[in-house]
Amino acid sequence: MDFDIYDIIRKKRDGGELTEEEIRYFVSRYTDGHIPDPQAAALLMAICINGMTPEETTALTLAMTYSGDVMDLSSVNGPTADKHSTGGVGDKTTLVAAPVAAACGVKVAKMTGRGLGHTGGTVDKLESIPGFLTELPPDVFLAQVNKIGLSIIGQTGRLTPADKKLYSLRNSTGTVESIPLIASSIMSKKFAGGSQSIVLDVKYGSGAFMKTPKAALELAETMVAIGRRENRRMTAVVSNMDTPLGNCIGNNLEVIEAIEILNDRGPADLREICLTLAALMVSSALEIPYDDAFAKAEQTLKDGSALGKLRDMVKAQLGDSTLIDYPERFASCRFLHEVRASEEGYISSMNSEKIGAASMLLGAGRRFPDDAIDFSAGIVLKKKTGDKVDIGEPIASLHSSRDKTLHEAENLLNEAITYSKKAPPKEKHIYNIIHE
Ligand code: URA
């Protein structure tokens, strides 16, 4: 059926509900270039202002899912689970939760993205392991999942082309912060990834799209509802991104910290969220109670089987797997600069977005999609929110091979940190879990 995009824009502008056919028409005609950017932008703004019903949001998600290839996981010999984080600073949870879930018997066939702006991406972290291939032909990818239970690759160019075009338009038209648009963008990629169980980690706080736990919960509930309408097993965690996750920010620094957790060491905040996400993947895919899944997940850290899965994956994808056992051999930067506390007292807050931006200045991230990154650059936090500090005590170390931006990054890091005389209230890392 043919429609007129002009009528569709006016209908949404006036608060009307779009039909599935109208949404499909818009997505396919915009993706193939027939609808120009200004008209698509007008419709996105109308959606941003007037919202969408659950039926409209699901229709938009499905239209974007089928705008390109959809991964067929029917040849995988076991229950499949995927996880998705809405993005953060120091978020290396995939590098832990995926091997843990695989060690528990879940098949993890995961496609993931690169970092942009202040947030990192799993593909970049994996590429910081020399030789690691993040592009595999589908048959090789599926064979690896069947053999070792785990493969993580970059999203192929043919996956959800509608989302790629729409997301870039949203970025330049002030229409990113819309729950139906974010939910459909994320869920279309999850549907295209093909897994039966999907675990979402929806972040709130200074380093996240959603600034409050309430808004993050609304986004999580919207995505869970879309998935359930399409018969996926859906669970979600709503978690804090006011403070970076763990202590390390930057690509190989984060791989090293993930290896620490897989060795049953490392920061408690990171361990807790990794185990929670892994336990949700396991309980949902294997259909066992959450507490049993959590105990099983914890056991894989103690007996080394999760670390073994990471090692197997790195070997299979031609990365240097000796680094998994000797992480001190990862490449390092030319400069290591200590940042010291400017006040005495307690660290009362750390602005994740600014810390992520400081890490980007050091070379760890990209401002524009085609920027090159330095895999060894980044920040190691020595103190975090709630910690007591003396004036002049080291609070972070900056790793960089760029001497020019070191000073600017230090200023940004100092701006990100506030101090108080009294200890701040303890932060909750996990605000809510939506179980099945
Ligand atoms: N991540 C996505 O993939 N899409 C959005 O719209 C926001 C975050």
Short mmCIF file of C-alpha atoms and ligand atoms in Angstrom, two decimals:
data_model
loop_
_atom_site.label_atom_id
_atom_site.label_comp_id
_atom_site.label_asym_id
_atom_site.label_seq_id
_atom_site.Cartn_x
_atom_site.Cartn_y
_atom_site.Cartn_z
CA MET A 1 0.00 0.00 0.00
CA ASP A 2 1.27 3.49 -0.76
CA PHE A 3 1.07 6.39 1.66
CA ASP A 4 2.06 10.01 1.64
CA ILE A 5 4.79 10.79 4.18
CA TYR A 6 3.33 14.31 4.48
CA ASP A 7 0.07 12.86 5.88
CA ILE A 8 1.99 10.54 8.23
CA ILE A 9 3.99 13.47 9.67
CA ARG A 10 0.81 15.53 10.18
CA LYS A 11 -0.99 12.62 11.82
CA LYS A 12 1.83 12.14 14.36
CA ARG A 13 2.21 15.88 14.86
CA ASP A 14 -1.47 16.07 15.84
CA GLY A 15 -1.11 13.23 18.38
CA GLY A 16 -2.58 10.45 16.23
CA GLU A 17 -1.58 6.77 16.36
CA LEU A 18 0.25 5.45 13.29
CA THR A 19 -0.71 2.10 11.83
CA GLU A 20 1.76 -0.75 11.36
CA GLU A 21 1.56 -0.21 7.58
CA GLU A 22 2.32 3.50 7.87
CA ILE A 23 5.34 2.77 10.09
CA ARG A 24 6.61 0.07 7.72
CA TYR A 25 6.18 2.45 4.78
CA PHE A 26 8.17 5.18 6.56
CA VAL A 27 11.03 2.86 7.57
CA SER A 28 11.42 1.14 4.21
CA ARG A 29 11.09 4.31 2.13
CA TYR A 30 13.50 6.23 4.35
CA THR A 31 16.05 3.39 4.29
CA ASP A 32 15.98 3.13 0.50
CA GLY A 33 16.40 6.90 0.13
CA HIS A 34 12.93 7.86 -1.13
CA ILE A 35 11.99 9.89 1.94
CA PRO A 36 14.46 12.77 2.43
CA ASP A 37 16.11 13.62 5.77
CA PRO A 38 14.00 16.76 6.51
CA GLN A 39 10.75 14.77 6.37
CA ALA A 40 12.19 11.91 8.43
CA ALA A 41 13.50 14.46 10.95
CA ALA A 42 10.06 16.07 11.21
CA LEU A 43 8.47 12.70 11.95
CA LEU A 44 11.17 11.84 14.52
CA MET A 45 10.55 15.16 16.28
CA ALA A 46 6.79 14.52 16.30
CA ILE A 47 7.48 11.09 17.85
CA CYS A 48 9.88 12.65 20.34
CA ILE A 49 7.23 15.16 21.45
CA ASN A 50 4.09 13.00 21.31
CA GLY A 51 5.53 9.57 22.13
CA MET A 52 4.28 6.25 20.75
CA THR A 53 1.86 3.60 21.93
CA PRO A 54 3.30 0.13 22.74
CA GLU A 55 1.82 -1.11 19.43
CA GLU A 56 3.53 1.67 17.46
CA THR A 57 6.87 1.10 19.24
CA THR A 58 6.73 -2.63 18.49
CA ALA A 59 5.84 -1.97 14.84
CA LEU A 60 8.76 0.46 14.54
CA THR A 61 11.12 -2.08 16.13
CA LEU A 62 10.07 -4.85 13.74
CA ALA A 63 10.22 -2.60 10.68
CA MET A 64 13.81 -1.69 11.63
CA THR A 65 14.72 -5.32 12.43
CA TYR A 66 13.67 -6.52 8.98
CA SER A 67 15.24 -3.57 7.14
CA GLY A 68 18.38 -5.76 6.83
CA ASP A 69 19.78 -9.19 7.65
CA VAL A 70 18.57 -11.16 10.67
CA MET A 71 20.97 -13.70 12.23
CA ASP A 72 19.53 -17.22 12.07
CA LEU A 73 20.62 -19.06 15.20
CA SER A 74 18.50 -22.17 14.53
CA SER A 75 21.67 -24.25 13.90
CA VAL A 76 23.01 -23.45 17.39
CA ASN A 77 22.86 -26.60 19.55
CA GLY A 78 21.57 -25.14 22.80
CA PRO A 79 19.72 -22.24 24.42
CA THR A 80 20.95 -18.81 23.30
CA ALA A 81 21.24 -15.61 25.33
CA ASP A 82 22.37 -12.09 24.53
CA LYS A 83 22.98 -9.06 26.73
CA HIS A 84 22.90 -5.37 25.98
CA SER A 85 24.04 -2.36 27.93
CA THR A 86 22.72 1.09 27.08
CA GLY A 87 26.29 2.34 27.34
CA GLY A 88 28.55 3.70 29.96
CA VAL A 89 32.04 4.53 31.13
CA GLY A 90 34.26 1.63 32.19
CA ASP A 91 31.51 -0.83 31.23
CA LYS A 92 33.34 -4.04 30.44
CA THR A 93 30.54 -6.33 31.65
CA THR A 94 30.22 -8.22 28.33
CA LEU A 95 33.83 -9.40 28.64
CA VAL A 96 32.91 -11.10 31.91
CA ALA A 97 29.19 -11.95 31.71
CA ALA A 98 29.43 -13.62 28.28
CA PRO A 99 32.24 -16.09 29.22
CA VAL A 100 30.55 -16.78 32.58
CA ALA A 101 27.24 -17.59 30.85
CA ALA A 102 29.05 -19.76 28.29
CA ALA A 103 30.85 -21.63 31.10
CA CYS A 104 27.40 -22.35 32.60
CA GLY A 105 26.22 -23.96 29.33
CA VAL A 106 24.51 -21.03 27.60
CA LYS A 107 25.32 -20.39 23.92
CA VAL A 108 26.39 -16.79 23.48
CA ALA A 109 26.42 -15.61 19.85
CA LYS A 110 26.93 -11.91 20.34
CA MET A 111 27.18 -8.99 17.95
CA THR A 112 28.30 -5.73 19.43
CA GLY A 113 29.39 -2.18 18.60
CA ARG A 114 32.27 0.28 18.75
CA GLY A 115 32.60 3.18 21.16
CA LEU A 116 31.68 6.76 20.33
CA GLY A 117 32.09 9.92 22.41
CA HIS A 118 32.52 9.34 26.12
CA THR A 119 31.32 5.71 26.04
CA GLY A 120 33.41 2.68 25.09
CA GLY A 121 32.50 -0.24 22.83
CA THR A 122 33.17 -3.96 23.24
CA VAL A 123 34.56 -4.33 19.69
CA ASP A 124 37.34 -1.83 20.47
CA LYS A 125 38.13 -3.56 23.75
CA LEU A 126 38.45 -6.92 22.01
CA GLU A 127 40.56 -5.42 19.22
CA SER A 128 43.03 -4.26 21.88
CA ILE A 129 44.04 -7.95 22.03
CA PRO A 130 46.56 -8.19 19.16
CA GLY A 131 45.30 -10.34 16.28
CA PHE A 132 41.71 -10.68 17.58
CA LEU A 133 39.25 -10.85 14.66
CA THR A 134 35.97 -9.03 15.22
CA GLU A 135 34.67 -9.92 11.75
CA LEU A 136 33.84 -13.54 11.00
CA PRO A 137 31.75 -15.09 8.21
CA PRO A 138 28.37 -16.25 9.63
CA ASP A 139 29.18 -19.97 9.22
CA VAL A 140 32.49 -19.58 11.11
CA PHE A 141 30.75 -17.53 13.82
CA LEU A 142 28.05 -20.18 14.28
CA ALA A 143 30.53 -23.09 14.21
CA GLN A 144 32.54 -21.40 16.98
CA VAL A 145 29.39 -20.88 19.09
CA ASN A 146 28.55 -24.57 18.68
CA LYS A 147 32.10 -25.66 19.54
CA ILE A 148 33.02 -23.44 22.50
CA GLY A 149 29.72 -21.76 23.35
CA LEU A 150 30.93 -18.21 22.76
CA SER A 151 31.74 -15.77 20.00
CA ILE A 152 31.65 -11.97 20.05
CA ILE A 153 31.93 -10.08 16.77
CA GLY A 154 31.13 -6.60 15.42
CA GLN A 155 27.74 -5.88 13.93
CA THR A 156 27.80 -6.55 10.21
CA GLY A 157 27.08 -3.67 7.83
CA ARG A 158 23.88 -5.36 6.69
CA LEU A 159 22.31 -5.44 10.15
CA THR A 160 19.45 -2.95 10.78
CA PRO A 161 20.41 -0.38 8.11
CA ALA A 162 17.28 1.60 9.04
CA ASP A 163 18.58 2.07 12.58
CA LYS A 164 21.99 3.22 11.30
CA LYS A 165 20.40 5.94 9.16
CA LEU A 166 17.81 6.98 11.72
CA TYR A 167 20.30 7.02 14.60
CA SER A 168 22.65 9.31 12.73
CA LEU A 169 19.74 11.63 11.86
CA ARG A 170 18.58 11.61 15.50
CA ASN A 171 22.07 12.59 16.59
CA SER A 172 21.95 15.74 14.48
CA THR A 173 18.31 16.71 15.13
CA GLY A 174 17.98 16.58 18.92
CA THR A 175 15.82 13.45 18.82
CA VAL A 176 18.01 10.92 20.64
CA GLU A 177 16.33 11.24 24.04
CA SER A 178 13.00 9.60 23.29
CA ILE A 179 12.01 6.36 24.98
CA PRO A 180 10.19 4.81 21.96
CA LEU A 181 13.07 5.78 19.65
CA ILE A 182 15.79 4.43 21.95
CA ALA A 183 13.79 1.27 22.74
CA SER A 184 13.09 0.47 19.08
CA SER A 185 16.70 1.21 18.09
CA ILE A 186 18.12 -1.15 20.71
CA MET A 187 15.50 -3.88 20.41
CA SER A 188 15.72 -3.98 16.58
CA LYS A 189 19.42 -4.83 16.92
CA LYS A 190 18.69 -7.45 19.59
CA PHE A 191 15.98 -9.07 17.44
CA ALA A 192 18.35 -9.05 14.44
CA GLY A 193 20.96 -10.77 16.65
CA GLY A 194 18.59 -13.74 16.90
CA SER A 195 18.94 -14.85 20.57
CA GLN A 196 15.95 -16.27 22.44
CA SER A 197 16.87 -14.78 25.85
CA ILE A 198 17.79 -11.12 26.08
CA VAL A 199 19.20 -9.41 29.19
CA LEU A 200 19.26 -5.61 29.22
CA ASP A 201 21.42 -3.40 31.42
CA VAL A 202 19.82 0.03 31.41
CA LYS A 203 22.03 2.70 32.90
CA TYR A 204 21.12 5.94 34.63
CA GLY A 205 23.23 8.83 35.90
CA SER A 206 25.81 11.30 34.67
CA GLY A 207 27.34 8.98 32.07
CA ALA A 208 24.04 7.64 30.67
CA PHE A 209 21.21 8.71 28.33
CA MET A 210 18.72 8.35 31.16
CA LYS A 211 19.59 10.70 33.99
CA THR A 212 17.30 9.24 36.68
CA PRO A 213 16.56 5.67 37.85
CA LYS A 214 12.86 6.29 37.15
CA ALA A 215 13.51 7.18 33.49
CA ALA A 216 15.86 4.18 33.12
CA LEU A 217 13.21 1.89 34.60
CA GLU A 218 10.63 3.21 32.13
CA LEU A 219 13.03 2.51 29.23
CA ALA A 220 13.78 -0.97 30.60
CA GLU A 221 10.07 -1.77 30.96
CA THR A 222 9.36 -0.53 27.43
CA MET A 223 12.07 -2.77 25.96
CA VAL A 224 11.06 -5.78 28.05
CA ALA A 225 7.47 -5.35 26.82
CA ILE A 226 8.57 -5.19 23.16
CA GLY A 227 10.62 -8.36 23.56
CA ARG A 228 7.84 -10.25 25.33
CA ARG A 229 5.32 -9.30 22.62
CA GLU A 230 7.67 -11.10 20.22
CA ASN A 231 8.05 -14.15 22.51
CA ARG A 232 11.60 -13.45 23.65
CA ARG A 233 12.57 -14.27 27.22
CA MET A 234 13.27 -10.83 28.64
CA THR A 235 14.96 -9.65 31.83
CA ALA A 236 16.62 -6.35 32.73
CA VAL A 237 18.82 -4.63 35.26
CA VAL A 238 18.60 -0.90 35.99
CA SER A 239 22.03 0.21 37.20
CA ASN A 240 23.99 3.26 38.25
CA MET A 241 26.34 5.08 35.87
CA ASP A 242 26.91 8.13 38.08
CA THR A 243 30.35 6.70 38.78
CA PRO A 244 32.42 4.73 36.22
CA LEU A 245 32.12 0.96 36.54
CA GLY A 246 35.17 -0.67 38.12
CA ASN A 247 38.46 1.24 38.23
CA CYS A 248 39.70 1.07 34.65
CA ILE A 249 38.56 3.13 31.66
CA GLY A 250 40.22 2.50 28.28
CA ASN A 251 40.41 -0.49 25.98
CA ASN A 252 43.20 -2.85 27.05
CA LEU A 253 42.97 -1.52 30.62
CA GLU A 254 39.36 -2.73 30.68
CA VAL A 255 40.30 -6.13 29.25
CA ILE A 256 42.89 -6.46 32.03
CA GLU A 257 40.25 -5.56 34.65
CA ALA A 258 37.78 -8.07 33.14
CA ILE A 259 40.50 -10.75 33.44
CA GLU A 260 40.89 -9.76 37.13
CA ILE A 261 37.18 -10.42 37.72
CA LEU A 262 37.37 -13.72 35.81
CA ASN A 263 40.20 -14.65 38.20
CA ASP A 264 37.74 -13.98 41.05
CA ARG A 265 39.43 -10.75 42.09
CA GLY A 266 38.84 -7.10 41.18
CA PRO A 267 36.42 -4.33 42.19
CA ALA A 268 33.23 -5.34 44.01
CA ASP A 269 30.88 -3.05 42.03
CA LEU A 270 32.00 -4.59 38.75
CA ARG A 271 31.87 -8.15 40.08
CA GLU A 272 28.31 -7.64 41.36
CA ILE A 273 26.90 -6.33 38.09
CA CYS A 274 28.76 -8.89 35.94
CA LEU A 275 27.46 -11.77 38.05
CA THR A 276 23.93 -10.33 38.08
CA LEU A 277 23.86 -10.04 34.28
CA ALA A 278 25.39 -13.48 33.81
CA ALA A 279 22.94 -15.02 36.30
CA LEU A 280 20.00 -13.50 34.40
CA MET A 281 21.36 -14.91 31.12
CA VAL A 282 21.76 -18.34 32.72
CA SER A 283 18.44 -18.44 34.59
CA SER A 284 16.53 -17.27 31.53
CA ALA A 285 18.25 -19.52 28.96
CA LEU A 286 18.48 -22.66 31.11
CA GLU A 287 15.13 -21.99 32.82
CA ILE A 288 16.50 -22.39 36.36
CA PRO A 289 15.84 -20.20 39.45
CA TYR A 290 17.85 -16.96 39.57
CA ASP A 291 19.59 -17.79 42.86
CA ASP A 292 20.78 -21.15 41.49
CA ALA A 293 22.01 -19.41 38.35
CA PHE A 294 23.87 -16.83 40.46
CA ALA A 295 25.61 -19.59 42.46
CA LYS A 296 26.52 -21.39 39.23
CA ALA A 297 27.91 -18.16 37.76
CA GLU A 298 29.98 -17.47 40.88
CA GLN A 299 31.41 -21.00 40.75
CA THR A 300 32.77 -20.37 37.20
CA LEU A 301 34.90 -17.52 38.60
CA LYS A 302 36.23 -19.75 41.36
CA ASP A 303 37.02 -22.80 39.22
CA GLY A 304 38.52 -20.83 36.31
CA SER A 305 36.04 -22.16 33.73
CA ALA A 306 34.80 -18.67 32.74
CA LEU A 307 38.38 -17.47 32.23
CA GLY A 308 38.89 -20.63 30.15
CA LYS A 309 35.96 -19.60 27.90
CA LEU A 310 37.49 -16.17 27.31
CA ARG A 311 40.84 -17.82 26.50
CA ASP A 312 39.13 -20.26 24.07
CA MET A 313 37.30 -17.42 22.34
CA VAL A 314 40.46 -15.30 21.98
CA LYS A 315 42.34 -18.32 20.56
CA ALA A 316 39.50 -19.19 18.15
CA GLN A 317 39.33 -15.59 16.90
CA LEU A 318 43.12 -15.58 16.39
CA GLY A 319 43.97 -13.15 19.22
CA ASP A 320 47.08 -13.51 21.37
CA SER A 321 45.64 -15.77 24.07
CA THR A 322 48.84 -15.71 26.17
CA LEU A 323 47.71 -12.23 27.29
CA ILE A 324 44.78 -13.80 29.13
CA ASP A 325 47.26 -15.51 31.47
CA TYR A 326 49.92 -12.77 31.38
CA PRO A 327 47.92 -9.52 31.18
CA GLU A 328 50.99 -7.54 32.28
CA ARG A 329 52.28 -8.16 28.73
CA PHE A 330 49.60 -5.92 27.15
CA ALA A 331 51.06 -2.86 25.40
CA SER A 332 51.38 0.25 27.56
CA CYS A 333 51.56 4.00 26.91
CA ARG A 334 54.57 6.30 26.82
CA PHE A 335 53.29 8.50 29.66
CA LEU A 336 51.88 7.64 33.04
CA HIS A 337 50.70 10.68 34.94
CA GLU A 338 49.42 10.69 38.51
CA VAL A 339 46.45 12.93 39.41
CA ARG A 340 46.34 13.97 43.07
CA ALA A 341 43.49 15.03 45.35
CA SER A 342 43.07 18.79 45.48
CA GLU A 343 41.18 18.68 48.81
CA GLU A 344 41.07 16.65 51.97
CA GLY A 345 37.88 14.79 52.89
CA TYR A 346 35.68 12.38 50.93
CA ILE A 347 35.04 12.05 47.22
CA SER A 348 31.35 12.95 47.07
CA SER A 349 30.76 12.52 43.32
CA MET A 350 32.50 11.59 40.08
CA ASN A 351 30.94 12.71 36.82
CA SER A 352 31.22 9.68 34.53
CA GLU A 353 30.57 11.65 31.36
CA LYS A 354 33.49 13.99 32.06
CA ILE A 355 35.76 11.09 33.04
CA GLY A 356 34.82 9.33 29.79
CA ALA A 357 35.60 12.54 27.88
CA ALA A 358 38.98 12.81 29.65
CA SER A 359 39.77 9.23 28.63
CA MET A 360 38.83 10.10 25.04
CA LEU A 361 41.29 13.03 25.13
CA LEU A 362 44.02 10.64 26.24
CA GLY A 363 43.39 8.64 23.05
CA ALA A 364 41.13 5.87 24.36
CA GLY A 365 37.96 6.95 22.53
CA ARG A 366 36.80 8.60 19.35
CA ARG A 367 34.99 11.89 18.89
CA PHE A 368 33.94 10.97 15.32
CA PRO A 369 33.20 7.46 13.98
CA ASP A 370 36.38 7.30 11.85
CA ASP A 371 38.85 8.57 14.50
CA ALA A 372 41.76 6.23 15.34
CA ILE A 373 42.10 5.08 18.94
CA ASP A 374 45.03 4.14 21.16
CA PHE A 375 44.24 0.76 22.73
CA SER A 376 46.53 1.30 25.73
CA ALA A 377 45.34 4.79 26.67
CA GLY A 378 42.92 5.50 29.49
CA ILE A 379 42.46 6.12 33.19
CA VAL A 380 42.91 3.95 36.26
CA LEU A 381 40.93 5.30 39.22
CA LYS A 382 42.60 4.77 42.58
CA LYS A 383 39.77 6.36 44.56
CA LYS A 384 36.06 6.36 43.94
CA THR A 385 32.94 8.03 45.30
CA GLY A 386 32.75 7.55 49.08
CA ASP A 387 36.52 7.08 49.56
CA LYS A 388 38.42 9.21 52.09
CA VAL A 389 41.39 11.14 50.69
CA ASP A 390 44.23 13.30 51.96
CA ILE A 391 45.27 16.35 50.04
CA GLY A 392 47.92 15.39 47.46
CA GLU A 393 47.05 11.68 47.61
CA PRO A 394 46.96 9.95 44.16
CA ILE A 395 43.36 9.53 42.99
CA ALA A 396 43.92 8.37 39.41
CA SER A 397 46.60 7.63 36.87
CA LEU A 398 46.37 8.81 33.29
CA HIS A 399 47.79 6.53 30.59
CA SER A 400 48.57 8.24 27.28
CA SER A 401 51.08 8.52 24.49
CA ARG A 402 49.88 12.05 23.65
CA ASP A 403 51.70 14.61 25.77
CA LYS A 404 49.68 17.50 24.28
CA THR A 405 46.30 16.58 25.77
CA LEU A 406 47.52 15.18 29.08
CA HIS A 407 47.07 18.49 30.88
CA GLU A 408 43.60 19.09 29.40
CA ALA A 409 42.54 15.56 30.42
CA GLU A 410 43.82 16.15 33.95
CA ASN A 411 41.77 19.37 34.19
CA LEU A 412 38.67 17.56 32.99
CA LEU A 413 39.20 14.76 35.49
CA ASN A 414 39.63 17.29 38.31
CA GLU A 415 36.42 19.04 37.17
CA ALA A 416 34.62 15.67 37.31
CA ILE A 417 35.39 15.12 40.98
CA THR A 418 33.77 16.86 43.94
CA TYR A 419 34.81 16.59 47.59
CA SER A 420 32.93 16.87 50.87
CA LYS A 421 33.92 16.98 54.50
CA LYS A 422 31.37 14.32 55.44
CA ALA A 423 31.12 10.84 53.93
CA PRO A 424 28.43 10.86 51.17
CA PRO A 425 25.50 8.40 51.40
CA LYS A 426 26.42 4.94 50.03
CA GLU A 427 25.47 4.51 46.36
CA LYS A 428 23.37 1.58 45.20
CA HIS A 429 24.84 0.03 42.04
CA ILE A 430 21.76 -1.94 41.10
CA TYR A 431 18.50 -0.03 41.39
CA ASN A 432 16.17 -2.69 40.09
CA ILE A 433 16.03 -6.11 38.45
CA ILE A 434 13.15 -7.10 36.19
CA HIS A 435 12.94 -10.89 36.42
CA GLU A 436 11.00 -13.05 33.96
N1 URA B 1 21.79 2.88 21.93
C1 URA B 1 21.22 2.55 20.75
O1 URA B 1 21.59 1.55 20.14
N2 URA B 1 20.22 3.32 20.27
C2 URA B 1 19.78 4.41 20.92
O2 URA B 1 18.87 5.06 20.43
C3 URA B 1 20.38 4.76 22.13
C4 URA B 1 21.39 3.96 22.61
#
